[in-house]
mmCIF file of C-alpha atoms in Angstrom:
data_model
loop_
_atom_site.group_PDB
_atom_site.id
_atom_site.type_symbol
_atom_site.label_atom_id
_atom_site.label_comp_id
_atom_site.label_asym_id
_atom_site.label_seq_id
_atom_site.Cartn_x
_atom_site.Cartn_y
_atom_site.Cartn_z
ATOM 1 C CA MET A 30 31.083 -3.356 -56.950
ATOM 2 C CA LYS A 31 27.477 -4.321 -56.209
ATOM 3 C CA PHE A 32 29.118 -6.680 -53.659
ATOM 4 C CA ALA A 33 31.255 -4.389 -52.094
ATOM 5 C CA ARG A 34 27.988 -1.838 -51.410
ATOM 6 C CA LEU A 35 26.221 -4.839 -49.978
ATOM 7 C CA THR A 36 29.001 -5.251 -47.667
ATOM 8 C CA ILE A 37 29.309 -2.068 -46.416
ATOM 9 C CA LEU A 38 25.449 -1.487 -46.123
ATOM 10 C CA THR A 39 25.686 -4.923 -43.959
ATOM 11 C CA ALA A 40 28.684 -3.336 -41.916
ATOM 12 C CA ILE A 41 26.472 0.254 -41.155
ATOM 13 C CA LEU A 42 23.130 -1.908 -40.165
ATOM 14 C CA ILE A 43 25.278 -4.410 -37.973
ATOM 15 C CA THR A 44 26.710 -1.036 -35.827
ATOM 16 C CA LEU A 45 23.369 0.646 -35.870
ATOM 17 C CA ILE A 46 21.582 -2.546 -34.333
ATOM 18 C CA GLY A 47 25.032 -2.495 -31.894
ATOM 19 C CA VAL A 48 24.245 1.025 -30.567
ATOM 20 C CA SER A 49 20.636 1.011 -30.261
ATOM 21 C CA GLU A 50 21.149 -2.369 -28.063
ATOM 22 C CA SER A 51 23.804 -0.852 -25.934
ATOM 23 C CA LYS A 52 21.904 2.336 -25.401
ATOM 24 C CA SER A 53 18.686 0.022 -24.316
ATOM 25 C CA GLN A 54 20.484 -2.474 -21.975
ATOM 26 C CA LYS A 55 20.536 -1.673 -18.310
ATOM 27 C CA ILE A 56 23.125 -1.462 -15.752
ATOM 28 C CA LEU A 57 23.201 -4.639 -13.888
ATOM 29 C CA ASP A 58 23.673 -3.871 -10.264
ATOM 30 C CA LYS A 59 24.167 -6.852 -8.927
ATOM 31 C CA PRO A 60 26.414 -9.525 -9.804
ATOM 32 C CA TRP A 61 23.040 -11.590 -10.567
ATOM 33 C CA ILE A 62 19.906 -11.211 -12.457
ATOM 34 C CA LYS A 63 17.239 -10.457 -10.314
ATOM 35 C CA GLU A 64 14.366 -13.355 -11.003
ATOM 36 C CA ASN A 65 12.897 -14.742 -8.049
ATOM 37 C CA THR A 66 10.370 -11.699 -7.246
ATOM 38 C CA PRO A 67 9.288 -10.230 -10.616
ATOM 39 C CA THR A 68 7.819 -13.805 -11.316
ATOM 40 C CA ARG A 69 6.746 -14.556 -8.235
ATOM 41 C CA ARG A 70 3.418 -16.238 -7.705
ATOM 42 C CA VAL A 71 0.893 -15.908 -5.072
ATOM 43 C CA VAL A 72 0.306 -18.597 -2.422
ATOM 44 C CA PRO A 73 -3.773 -19.636 -2.975
ATOM 45 C CA TYR A 74 -5.790 -19.617 0.017
ATOM 46 C CA THR A 75 -7.037 -23.191 1.402
ATOM 47 C CA HIS A 76 -10.596 -23.765 0.455
ATOM 48 C CA VAL A 77 -12.949 -23.106 3.637
ATOM 49 C CA ARG A 78 -16.216 -24.615 3.836
ATOM 50 C CA GLU A 79 -19.217 -23.051 6.025
ATOM 51 C CA ALA A 80 -19.779 -26.009 7.378
ATOM 52 C CA ASP A 81 -16.242 -26.231 8.912
ATOM 53 C CA VAL A 82 -16.092 -22.858 10.773
ATOM 54 C CA MET A 83 -16.780 -23.403 14.277
ATOM 55 C CA TRP A 84 -16.102 -19.748 15.404
ATOM 56 C CA HIS A 85 -15.559 -16.702 13.675
ATOM 57 C CA LYS A 86 -14.667 -13.213 14.662
ATOM 58 C CA ARG A 87 -14.331 -10.053 12.518
ATOM 59 C CA ILE A 88 -11.797 -7.897 13.752
ATOM 60 C CA TRP A 89 -10.479 -4.574 12.645
ATOM 61 C CA ARG A 90 -6.846 -3.566 13.774
ATOM 62 C CA GLU A 91 -3.993 -0.739 12.903
ATOM 63 C CA ILE A 92 -0.622 -0.488 11.859
ATOM 64 C CA ASP A 93 1.002 2.169 13.560
ATOM 65 C CA LEU A 94 4.055 3.080 11.274
ATOM 66 C CA ARG A 95 5.957 4.837 13.746
ATOM 67 C CA GLU A 96 7.080 1.667 15.254
ATOM 68 C CA LYS A 97 10.320 0.156 14.322
ATOM 69 C CA MET A 98 9.140 -3.041 13.245
ATOM 70 C CA ASN A 99 6.939 -1.645 10.887
ATOM 71 C CA HIS A 100 9.087 0.697 9.357
ATOM 72 C CA PRO A 101 9.618 -1.847 6.271
ATOM 73 C CA LEU A 102 6.208 -0.692 5.270
ATOM 74 C CA TYR A 103 6.897 2.881 5.604
ATOM 75 C CA TYR A 104 10.552 3.035 3.788
ATOM 76 C CA PRO A 105 11.780 4.129 1.154
ATOM 77 C CA ILE A 106 10.144 7.309 0.890
ATOM 78 C CA SER A 107 11.084 7.874 -2.325
ATOM 79 C CA PRO A 108 11.578 5.010 -4.899
ATOM 80 C CA ILE A 109 15.189 4.043 -5.009
ATOM 81 C CA ASN A 110 16.561 0.897 -7.275
ATOM 82 C CA ASP A 111 13.843 -1.902 -6.951
ATOM 83 C CA ARG A 112 12.181 -1.016 -3.570
ATOM 84 C CA LYS A 113 9.339 1.238 -3.178
ATOM 85 C CA SER A 114 7.087 1.797 0.400
ATOM 86 C CA LEU A 115 3.580 0.175 0.529
ATOM 87 C CA PHE A 116 1.929 3.446 -0.133
ATOM 88 C CA ASP A 117 3.752 3.835 -3.443
ATOM 89 C CA VAL A 118 2.876 0.064 -4.519
ATOM 90 C CA ILE A 119 -0.671 0.751 -3.886
ATOM 91 C CA LYS A 120 -0.454 4.073 -5.671
ATOM 92 C CA ASP A 121 1.101 3.093 -8.792
ATOM 93 C CA ALA A 122 -1.119 -0.153 -8.631
ATOM 94 C CA VAL A 123 -4.451 1.935 -8.395
ATOM 95 C CA ILE A 124 -3.686 5.568 -10.674
ATOM 96 C CA GLU A 125 -0.950 4.048 -13.103
ATOM 97 C CA GLU A 126 -1.081 0.523 -13.920
ATOM 98 C CA LYS A 127 -5.026 0.483 -12.929
ATOM 99 C CA THR A 128 -4.388 -3.386 -11.666
ATOM 100 C CA LEU A 129 -5.834 -2.615 -8.305
ATOM 101 C CA LYS A 130 -9.530 -0.938 -7.567
ATOM 102 C CA ALA A 131 -9.932 1.648 -4.935
ATOM 103 C CA TYR A 132 -13.048 2.208 -2.827
ATOM 104 C CA ASP A 133 -14.655 5.302 -1.158
ATOM 105 C CA PRO A 134 -13.394 4.725 2.829
ATOM 106 C CA ILE A 135 -17.471 6.437 3.970
ATOM 107 C CA ASP A 136 -17.424 2.748 4.754
ATOM 108 C CA ASP A 137 -15.324 -0.533 4.846
ATOM 109 C CA GLU A 138 -18.016 -2.890 2.760
ATOM 110 C CA PHE A 139 -16.107 -1.918 -0.625
ATOM 111 C CA THR A 140 -19.499 -0.451 -1.758
ATOM 112 C CA VAL A 141 -18.237 2.491 -3.757
ATOM 113 C CA PRO A 142 -15.551 2.032 -6.126
ATOM 114 C CA LEU A 143 -13.343 4.795 -7.117
ATOM 115 C CA THR A 144 -12.269 5.784 -10.493
ATOM 116 C CA ALA A 145 -8.458 6.772 -10.802
ATOM 117 C CA SER A 146 -9.227 10.605 -10.957
ATOM 118 C CA GLU A 147 -11.091 10.239 -7.904
ATOM 119 C CA ALA A 148 -8.709 7.897 -6.058
ATOM 120 C CA THR A 149 -5.889 11.106 -6.983
ATOM 121 C CA ALA A 150 -8.187 13.190 -5.646
ATOM 122 C CA ARG A 151 -8.558 11.399 -2.129
ATOM 123 C CA MET A 152 -4.354 11.192 -1.790
ATOM 124 C CA GLY A 153 -4.179 14.873 -1.410
ATOM 125 C CA ASP A 154 -5.673 17.979 0.137
ATOM 126 C CA SER A 155 -7.614 21.241 -1.331
ATOM 127 C CA LEU A 156 -6.126 24.324 0.167
ATOM 128 C CA THR A 157 -7.757 27.875 -0.064
ATOM 129 C CA ILE A 158 -4.893 30.397 -0.450
ATOM 130 C CA MET A 159 -6.156 34.061 -0.849
ATOM 131 C CA MET A 160 -4.149 35.841 -3.656
ATOM 132 C CA GLU A 161 -3.469 39.728 -3.244
ATOM 133 C CA ASP A 162 -5.270 41.607 -5.996
ATOM 134 C CA GLU A 163 -3.821 44.966 -7.678
ATOM 135 C CA PHE A 164 -3.804 47.073 -4.624
ATOM 136 C CA GLY A 165 -2.331 44.550 -2.478
ATOM 137 C CA ASP A 166 -5.370 43.131 -0.653
ATOM 138 C CA PRO A 167 -5.574 39.322 -0.326
ATOM 139 C CA THR A 168 -9.204 39.182 -1.826
ATOM 140 C CA ILE A 169 -8.699 36.748 -4.895
ATOM 141 C CA PRO A 170 -8.974 32.884 -3.407
ATOM 142 C CA LYS A 171 -6.678 30.571 -5.410
ATOM 143 C CA ILE A 172 -7.357 26.499 -4.544
ATOM 144 C CA THR A 173 -4.289 24.316 -4.356
ATOM 145 C CA TYR A 174 -4.010 20.885 -4.387
ATOM 146 C CA ASN A 175 -1.585 19.342 -2.063
ATOM 147 C CA GLU A 176 -0.965 15.747 -2.997
ATOM 148 C CA LYS A 177 0.305 13.270 -0.502
ATOM 149 C CA GLY A 178 3.190 11.007 -0.650
ATOM 150 C CA SER A 179 4.611 7.949 1.409
ATOM 151 C CA GLN A 180 6.022 10.724 4.165
ATOM 152 C CA ASP A 181 2.360 11.467 4.572
ATOM 153 C CA ILE A 182 1.017 8.069 5.622
ATOM 154 C CA VAL A 183 0.930 7.425 9.496
ATOM 155 C CA LYS A 184 -0.937 4.176 9.774
ATOM 156 C CA TYR A 185 -2.900 1.289 7.864
ATOM 157 C CA ARG A 186 -6.296 -0.227 9.178
ATOM 158 C CA LEU A 187 -6.601 -3.728 8.120
ATOM 159 C CA LYS A 188 -9.846 -5.382 8.388
ATOM 160 C CA GLU A 189 -9.801 -9.189 8.911
ATOM 161 C CA ASP A 190 -11.672 -12.512 10.008
ATOM 162 C CA TRP A 191 -10.527 -14.883 12.508
ATOM 163 C CA PHE A 192 -12.020 -18.453 12.269
ATOM 164 C CA PHE A 193 -11.474 -21.759 13.528
ATOM 165 C CA ASP A 194 -11.704 -24.643 10.745
ATOM 166 C CA ARG A 195 -12.691 -28.237 12.229
ATOM 167 C CA GLU A 196 -11.618 -29.451 8.932
ATOM 168 C CA ARG A 197 -7.919 -28.572 9.506
ATOM 169 C CA SER A 198 -8.241 -28.124 13.076
ATOM 170 C CA ILE A 199 -6.671 -24.851 12.954
ATOM 171 C CA MET A 200 -7.069 -21.140 13.989
ATOM 172 C CA ASP A 201 -6.665 -19.225 10.736
ATOM 173 C CA VAL A 202 -6.979 -15.412 9.743
ATOM 174 C CA ARG A 203 -7.789 -14.136 6.254
ATOM 175 C CA ILE A 204 -7.068 -10.149 5.874
ATOM 176 C CA ILE A 205 -10.096 -8.735 3.771
ATOM 177 C CA GLY A 206 -9.125 -4.812 3.305
ATOM 178 C CA ILE A 207 -6.525 -2.632 3.829
ATOM 179 C CA CYS A 208 -7.028 1.317 4.057
ATOM 180 C CA PRO A 209 -3.934 3.880 4.195
ATOM 181 C CA PHE A 210 -4.545 6.779 6.795
ATOM 182 C CA SER A 211 -2.773 10.255 6.034
ATOM 183 C CA THR A 212 -2.120 13.234 7.774
ATOM 184 C CA ALA A 213 -4.967 15.819 7.264
ATOM 185 C CA ILE A 214 -4.302 19.369 6.249
ATOM 186 C CA ALA A 215 -6.415 22.294 7.563
ATOM 187 C CA GLU A 216 -6.697 25.677 5.327
ATOM 188 C CA ASP A 217 -4.059 27.483 7.000
ATOM 189 C CA GLY A 218 -1.567 24.519 6.075
ATOM 190 C CA SER A 219 -1.151 22.904 9.484
ATOM 191 C CA VAL A 220 -2.001 19.759 10.636
ATOM 192 C CA LYS A 221 -5.703 18.865 11.693
ATOM 193 C CA GLY A 222 -5.587 14.933 12.129
ATOM 194 C CA ILE A 223 -5.684 11.996 9.972
ATOM 195 C CA LYS A 224 -7.962 10.723 7.073
ATOM 196 C CA PRO A 225 -8.600 7.707 5.415
ATOM 197 C CA VAL A 226 -7.451 7.275 1.820
ATOM 198 C CA PHE A 227 -9.196 4.840 0.132
ATOM 199 C CA TRP A 228 -9.473 1.068 1.195
ATOM 200 C CA ILE A 229 -8.221 -1.600 -0.875
ATOM 201 C CA TYR A 230 -9.616 -5.432 -1.280
ATOM 202 C CA PHE A 231 -6.742 -7.258 0.064
ATOM 203 C CA PRO A 232 -7.179 -10.713 -1.739
ATOM 204 C CA GLU A 233 -6.833 -8.563 -5.218
ATOM 205 C CA ALA A 234 -3.897 -6.911 -3.604
ATOM 206 C CA ARG A 235 -1.859 -9.934 -3.043
ATOM 207 C CA TYR A 236 -0.933 -10.441 -6.417
ATOM 208 C CA VAL A 237 0.492 -7.054 -6.545
ATOM 209 C CA PHE A 238 2.259 -7.116 -3.199
ATOM 210 C CA ALA A 239 3.976 -10.495 -4.053
ATOM 211 C CA ASN A 240 6.200 -8.773 -6.781
ATOM 212 C CA TYR A 241 7.677 -5.908 -4.700
ATOM 213 C CA ASP A 242 10.422 -6.649 -2.260
ATOM 214 C CA VAL A 243 10.597 -5.621 1.516
ATOM 215 C CA PHE A 244 14.079 -4.659 2.873
ATOM 216 C CA ASN A 245 15.299 -7.484 5.278
ATOM 217 C CA ARG A 246 17.845 -5.796 7.867
ATOM 218 C CA GLN A 247 19.578 -9.235 8.514
ATOM 219 C CA ASN A 248 20.435 -10.395 4.903
ATOM 220 C CA ASP A 249 20.143 -8.319 1.543
ATOM 221 C CA ALA A 250 20.162 -11.741 -0.679
ATOM 222 C CA GLU A 251 16.673 -12.923 1.516
ATOM 223 C CA ARG A 252 14.435 -10.117 0.479
ATOM 224 C CA ARG A 253 10.942 -10.715 1.608
ATOM 225 C CA THR A 254 7.830 -9.225 -0.204
ATOM 226 C CA PHE A 255 4.710 -7.372 0.936
ATOM 227 C CA GLU A 256 2.630 -10.530 0.381
ATOM 228 C CA ASP A 257 5.302 -12.297 2.993
ATOM 229 C CA ILE A 258 4.979 -9.488 5.518
ATOM 230 C CA PHE A 259 1.337 -10.143 5.860
ATOM 231 C CA TRP A 260 1.314 -13.747 5.400
ATOM 232 C CA LYS A 261 3.797 -14.659 8.063
ATOM 233 C CA ARG A 262 2.030 -11.562 10.367
ATOM 234 C CA MET A 263 5.457 -9.580 10.141
ATOM 235 C CA PHE A 264 4.183 -6.498 11.780
ATOM 236 C CA ASN A 265 3.149 -5.350 15.164
ATOM 237 C CA SER A 266 -0.768 -3.748 15.314
ATOM 238 C CA TYR A 267 -3.334 -3.121 18.018
ATOM 239 C CA ILE A 268 -7.135 -4.312 17.839
ATOM 240 C CA TYR A 269 -9.344 -0.948 17.883
ATOM 241 C CA LYS A 270 -12.765 -2.995 16.981
ATOM 242 C CA GLU A 271 -14.368 -6.353 17.127
ATOM 243 C CA SER A 272 -17.653 -6.996 15.602
ATOM 244 C CA ASN A 273 -20.415 -6.429 18.427
ATOM 245 C CA VAL A 274 -24.052 -5.552 18.850
ATOM 246 C CA TYR A 275 -23.408 -1.958 19.026
ATOM 247 C CA ASP A 276 -20.799 -1.522 16.339
ATOM 248 C CA ARG A 277 -18.779 0.386 18.431
ATOM 249 C CA ASN A 278 -15.165 0.980 18.663
ATOM 250 C CA ILE A 279 -12.775 -0.203 21.622
ATOM 251 C CA ILE A 280 -12.859 4.027 22.544
ATOM 252 C CA ASP A 281 -16.156 4.028 22.577
ATOM 253 C CA TYR A 282 -16.899 1.879 25.764
ATOM 254 C CA THR A 283 -13.778 1.756 27.264
ATOM 255 C CA GLU A 284 -11.701 4.824 29.386
ATOM 256 C CA SER A 285 -9.857 6.699 26.490
ATOM 257 C CA THR A 286 -6.479 6.735 28.212
ATOM 258 C CA PRO A 287 -4.075 4.706 25.971
ATOM 259 C CA ILE A 288 -3.035 2.138 28.048
ATOM 260 C CA GLU A 289 -6.553 1.150 29.123
ATOM 261 C CA LEU A 290 -7.144 0.916 25.260
ATOM 262 C CA LEU A 291 -4.331 -1.155 24.864
ATOM 263 C CA PHE A 292 -5.462 -3.680 27.733
ATOM 264 C CA GLU A 293 -8.809 -3.910 25.839
ATOM 265 C CA ALA A 294 -7.024 -4.598 22.387
ATOM 266 C CA ASP A 295 -4.843 -7.566 24.554
ATOM 267 C CA ARG A 296 -8.023 -8.926 25.934
ATOM 268 C CA ILE A 297 -9.530 -9.359 22.746
#
Protein backbone atom coordinates (compact mmCIF):
# COMPACT_ATOMS: atom_id res chain seq x y z
CA MET A 1 0.00 0.00 0.00
CA LYS A 2 2.76 2.40 0.93
CA PHE A 3 4.65 1.45 -2.25
CA ALA A 4 1.58 2.23 -4.37
CA ARG A 5 1.15 5.66 -2.75
CA LEU A 6 4.85 6.41 -3.27
CA THR A 7 4.60 5.40 -6.93
CA ILE A 8 1.55 7.65 -7.50
CA LEU A 9 3.21 10.60 -5.72
CA THR A 10 6.39 10.18 -7.81
CA ALA A 11 4.37 10.11 -11.04
CA ILE A 12 2.53 13.30 -10.05
CA LEU A 13 5.78 15.11 -9.26
CA ILE A 14 7.34 14.07 -12.57
CA THR A 15 4.25 15.30 -14.42
CA LEU A 16 4.30 18.67 -12.65
CA ILE A 17 8.02 19.14 -13.35
CA GLY A 18 7.49 18.33 -17.03
CA VAL A 19 4.61 20.82 -17.31
CA SER A 20 6.62 23.62 -15.65
CA GLU A 21 9.62 22.96 -17.90
CA SER A 22 7.45 22.98 -21.04
CA LYS A 23 5.92 26.32 -20.03
CA SER A 24 9.29 27.92 -19.34
CA GLN A 25 10.94 26.54 -22.47
CA LYS A 26 11.28 29.14 -25.24
CA ILE A 27 10.36 28.41 -28.83
CA LEU A 28 13.44 27.91 -31.01
CA ASP A 29 13.06 30.46 -33.81
CA LYS A 30 15.99 29.09 -35.87
CA PRO A 31 17.28 25.63 -36.83
CA TRP A 32 20.22 26.29 -34.49
CA ILE A 33 20.80 27.75 -31.04
CA LYS A 34 22.30 31.21 -31.04
CA GLU A 35 25.56 31.05 -29.11
CA ASN A 36 28.16 33.38 -30.62
CA THR A 37 26.85 36.92 -30.06
CA PRO A 38 25.56 36.52 -26.45
CA THR A 39 29.01 35.32 -25.37
CA ARG A 40 31.03 37.59 -27.66
CA ARG A 41 34.16 39.09 -26.12
CA VAL A 42 35.61 42.49 -26.90
CA VAL A 43 38.92 42.65 -28.73
CA PRO A 44 41.18 44.70 -26.43
CA TYR A 45 42.87 47.82 -27.73
CA THR A 46 46.56 47.60 -28.48
CA HIS A 47 48.60 49.33 -25.81
CA VAL A 48 50.02 52.65 -26.99
CA ARG A 49 52.91 54.44 -25.30
CA GLU A 50 52.82 58.23 -25.27
CA ALA A 51 56.44 58.28 -26.51
CA ASP A 52 55.39 56.36 -29.66
CA VAL A 53 52.69 58.85 -30.70
CA MET A 54 54.34 61.03 -33.35
CA TRP A 55 51.14 62.82 -34.45
CA HIS A 56 47.73 63.24 -32.83
CA LYS A 57 44.51 65.06 -33.67
CA ARG A 58 41.15 65.10 -31.89
CA ILE A 59 38.14 64.96 -34.18
CA TRP A 60 34.40 65.33 -33.61
CA ARG A 61 32.15 63.84 -36.26
CA GLU A 62 28.44 63.23 -36.77
CA ILE A 63 26.56 60.17 -38.07
CA ASP A 64 23.37 61.21 -39.87
CA LEU A 65 20.81 58.43 -39.44
CA ARG A 66 18.90 59.54 -42.53
CA GLU A 67 21.68 58.13 -44.72
CA LYS A 68 21.03 54.62 -46.00
CA MET A 69 24.41 53.27 -44.88
CA ASN A 70 23.59 54.28 -41.30
CA HIS A 71 20.14 52.68 -41.19
CA PRO A 72 21.41 49.59 -39.29
CA LEU A 73 22.08 51.95 -36.37
CA TYR A 74 18.54 53.42 -36.56
CA TYR A 75 16.34 50.38 -37.15
CA PRO A 76 14.35 48.60 -35.83
CA ILE A 77 12.18 51.31 -34.31
CA SER A 78 10.77 48.76 -31.85
CA PRO A 79 12.75 45.72 -30.66
CA ILE A 80 12.03 42.60 -32.73
CA ASN A 81 13.19 39.09 -31.84
CA ASP A 82 16.87 39.46 -30.96
CA ARG A 83 17.48 42.86 -32.59
CA LYS A 84 17.39 46.37 -31.15
CA SER A 85 18.33 49.78 -32.43
CA LEU A 86 21.51 51.35 -31.11
CA PHE A 87 19.53 53.82 -29.01
CA ASP A 88 17.45 51.05 -27.41
CA VAL A 89 20.66 49.20 -26.53
CA ILE A 90 22.11 52.33 -24.91
CA LYS A 91 18.86 53.20 -23.13
CA ASP A 92 18.41 49.71 -21.65
CA ALA A 93 22.05 49.60 -20.53
CA VAL A 94 21.77 52.99 -18.79
CA ILE A 95 18.25 52.80 -17.33
CA GLU A 96 17.42 49.14 -16.74
CA GLU A 97 20.62 47.11 -16.63
CA LYS A 98 22.76 49.98 -15.27
CA THR A 99 25.83 48.63 -17.05
CA LEU A 100 26.62 52.00 -18.63
CA LYS A 101 27.09 55.43 -17.09
CA ALA A 102 25.57 58.45 -18.83
CA TYR A 103 27.13 61.92 -18.63
CA ASP A 104 25.58 65.36 -18.89
CA PRO A 105 25.93 66.85 -22.41
CA ILE A 106 26.86 70.23 -20.92
CA ASP A 107 30.31 69.29 -22.25
CA ASP A 108 32.00 66.27 -23.81
CA GLU A 109 34.57 65.77 -21.05
CA PHE A 110 32.50 63.27 -19.00
CA THR A 111 32.62 65.56 -15.97
CA VAL A 112 29.02 65.31 -14.70
CA PRO A 113 27.66 61.74 -14.36
CA LEU A 114 23.89 61.28 -14.45
CA THR A 115 21.77 59.00 -12.32
CA ALA A 116 19.27 56.67 -13.98
CA SER A 117 16.39 59.06 -13.21
CA GLU A 118 18.33 62.05 -14.55
CA ALA A 119 19.20 60.13 -17.71
CA THR A 120 15.53 59.23 -18.14
CA ALA A 121 14.57 62.90 -17.84
CA ARG A 122 17.13 63.74 -20.53
CA MET A 123 15.39 61.35 -22.91
CA GLY A 124 12.16 63.34 -23.03
CA ASP A 125 10.54 66.76 -23.21
CA SER A 126 8.34 68.44 -20.61
CA LEU A 127 5.32 70.14 -22.17
CA THR A 128 2.92 72.48 -20.39
CA ILE A 129 -0.70 72.07 -21.48
CA MET A 130 -3.43 74.46 -20.33
CA MET A 131 -6.42 72.49 -19.00
CA GLU A 132 -9.93 73.89 -18.93
CA ASP A 133 -11.47 74.80 -15.60
CA GLU A 134 -15.08 74.25 -14.58
CA PHE A 135 -16.17 77.19 -16.73
CA GLY A 136 -14.38 75.92 -19.85
CA ASP A 137 -11.51 78.41 -19.70
CA PRO A 138 -7.95 77.09 -20.28
CA THR A 139 -6.44 78.34 -17.03
CA ILE A 140 -5.07 75.23 -15.31
CA PRO A 141 -1.51 74.33 -16.41
CA LYS A 142 -0.67 70.64 -16.63
CA ILE A 143 2.88 69.39 -17.24
CA THR A 144 3.16 66.30 -19.44
CA TYR A 145 6.26 64.27 -20.24
CA ASN A 146 7.04 63.14 -23.78
CA GLU A 147 9.50 60.24 -23.67
CA LYS A 148 11.88 59.82 -26.59
CA GLY A 149 12.16 56.61 -28.59
CA SER A 150 14.36 55.30 -31.37
CA GLN A 151 12.21 57.10 -33.93
CA ASP A 152 13.18 60.45 -32.38
CA ILE A 153 16.96 59.96 -32.72
CA VAL A 154 18.32 61.83 -35.74
CA LYS A 155 22.10 61.50 -35.41
CA TYR A 156 25.02 60.44 -33.24
CA ARG A 157 28.04 62.55 -32.39
CA LEU A 158 31.41 60.87 -31.97
CA LYS A 159 34.47 62.17 -30.19
CA GLU A 160 37.59 60.38 -31.36
CA ASP A 161 41.39 60.57 -31.43
CA TRP A 162 43.45 59.95 -34.55
CA PHE A 163 47.15 59.30 -34.03
CA PHE A 164 50.22 57.80 -35.71
CA ASP A 165 51.91 55.06 -33.72
CA ARG A 166 55.54 54.74 -34.79
CA GLU A 167 55.96 51.47 -32.89
CA ARG A 168 53.46 49.77 -35.21
CA SER A 169 53.90 52.25 -38.08
CA ILE A 170 50.16 52.75 -38.53
CA MET A 171 47.58 55.50 -38.34
CA ASP A 172 45.08 54.46 -35.70
CA VAL A 173 41.81 55.82 -34.30
CA ARG A 174 40.07 55.40 -30.94
CA ILE A 175 36.49 56.52 -30.32
CA ILE A 176 36.30 58.24 -26.94
CA GLY A 177 32.61 59.07 -26.62
CA ILE A 178 29.25 58.80 -28.35
CA CYS A 179 26.22 61.09 -27.91
CA PRO A 180 22.74 60.53 -29.43
CA PHE A 181 20.80 63.59 -30.62
CA SER A 182 17.00 63.65 -30.58
CA THR A 183 14.33 66.02 -31.82
CA ALA A 184 13.43 68.85 -29.41
CA ILE A 185 9.73 69.59 -28.90
CA ALA A 186 8.42 73.12 -28.23
CA GLU A 187 5.62 73.99 -25.79
CA ASP A 188 3.06 73.92 -28.61
CA GLY A 189 4.12 70.39 -29.61
CA SER A 190 6.05 71.40 -32.73
CA VAL A 191 9.63 70.34 -33.47
CA LYS A 192 11.99 73.22 -32.69
CA GLY A 193 15.30 71.53 -33.50
CA ILE A 194 17.54 68.84 -32.06
CA LYS A 195 19.25 68.41 -28.70
CA PRO A 196 21.92 66.11 -27.21
CA VAL A 197 20.61 63.41 -24.90
CA PHE A 198 23.74 62.40 -22.96
CA TRP A 199 27.31 61.30 -23.55
CA ILE A 200 28.48 57.69 -23.19
CA TYR A 201 32.13 56.76 -22.60
CA PHE A 202 32.78 54.54 -25.60
CA PRO A 203 35.49 52.18 -24.20
CA GLU A 204 32.94 51.05 -21.60
CA ALA A 205 30.11 50.83 -24.14
CA ARG A 206 32.11 48.39 -26.29
CA TYR A 207 31.37 45.59 -23.81
CA VAL A 208 27.64 46.21 -24.26
CA PHE A 209 27.70 46.75 -28.03
CA ALA A 210 29.56 43.47 -28.60
CA ASN A 211 26.53 41.41 -27.52
CA TYR A 212 23.88 42.89 -29.81
CA ASP A 213 23.36 42.02 -33.46
CA VAL A 214 23.10 44.43 -36.35
CA PHE A 215 21.18 43.53 -39.49
CA ASN A 216 23.29 42.36 -42.44
CA ARG A 217 21.66 43.05 -45.80
CA GLN A 218 23.64 40.35 -47.62
CA ASN A 219 23.60 37.43 -45.19
CA ASP A 220 21.31 36.73 -42.23
CA ALA A 221 23.72 34.09 -40.93
CA GLU A 222 26.58 36.58 -40.65
CA ARG A 223 25.29 39.06 -38.13
CA ARG A 224 27.63 41.83 -37.13
CA THR A 225 27.45 43.53 -33.76
CA PHE A 226 27.43 47.23 -32.97
CA GLU A 227 31.01 46.82 -31.83
CA ASP A 228 31.89 45.50 -35.30
CA ILE A 229 30.20 48.47 -36.96
CA PHE A 230 32.36 50.98 -35.08
CA TRP A 231 35.54 48.86 -35.05
CA LYS A 232 35.42 48.39 -38.84
CA ARG A 233 34.15 51.95 -39.47
CA MET A 234 31.07 50.66 -41.32
CA PHE A 235 29.18 53.94 -41.16
CA ASN A 236 29.10 57.21 -43.06
CA SER A 237 29.85 60.46 -41.24
CA TYR A 238 31.22 63.95 -41.62
CA ILE A 239 33.59 66.01 -39.49
CA TYR A 240 32.12 69.08 -37.82
CA LYS A 241 35.06 70.02 -35.59
CA GLU A 242 38.77 69.42 -35.09
CA SER A 243 40.95 70.48 -32.18
CA ASN A 244 42.08 74.08 -32.75
CA VAL A 245 43.39 77.04 -30.80
CA TYR A 246 40.07 78.88 -30.96
CA ASP A 247 37.92 75.83 -30.08
CA ARG A 248 35.68 76.60 -33.05
CA ASN A 249 33.39 74.36 -35.05
CA ILE A 250 33.75 74.27 -38.82
CA ILE A 251 30.56 76.28 -39.25
CA ASP A 252 32.07 79.11 -37.17
CA TYR A 253 34.77 79.95 -39.70
CA THR A 254 33.42 78.59 -42.99
CA GLU A 255 30.60 79.77 -45.22
CA SER A 256 27.40 78.29 -43.89
CA THR A 257 26.38 76.57 -47.13
CA PRO A 258 26.22 72.77 -46.72
CA ILE A 259 28.56 72.12 -49.63
CA GLU A 260 31.24 74.42 -48.18
CA LEU A 261 31.00 72.66 -44.83
CA LEU A 262 31.46 69.27 -46.49
CA PHE A 263 34.45 70.54 -48.48
CA GLU A 264 36.11 71.74 -45.28
CA ALA A 265 35.31 68.44 -43.54
CA ASP A 266 36.90 66.52 -46.42
CA ARG A 267 39.96 68.76 -46.26
CA ILE A 268 40.45 67.95 -42.59
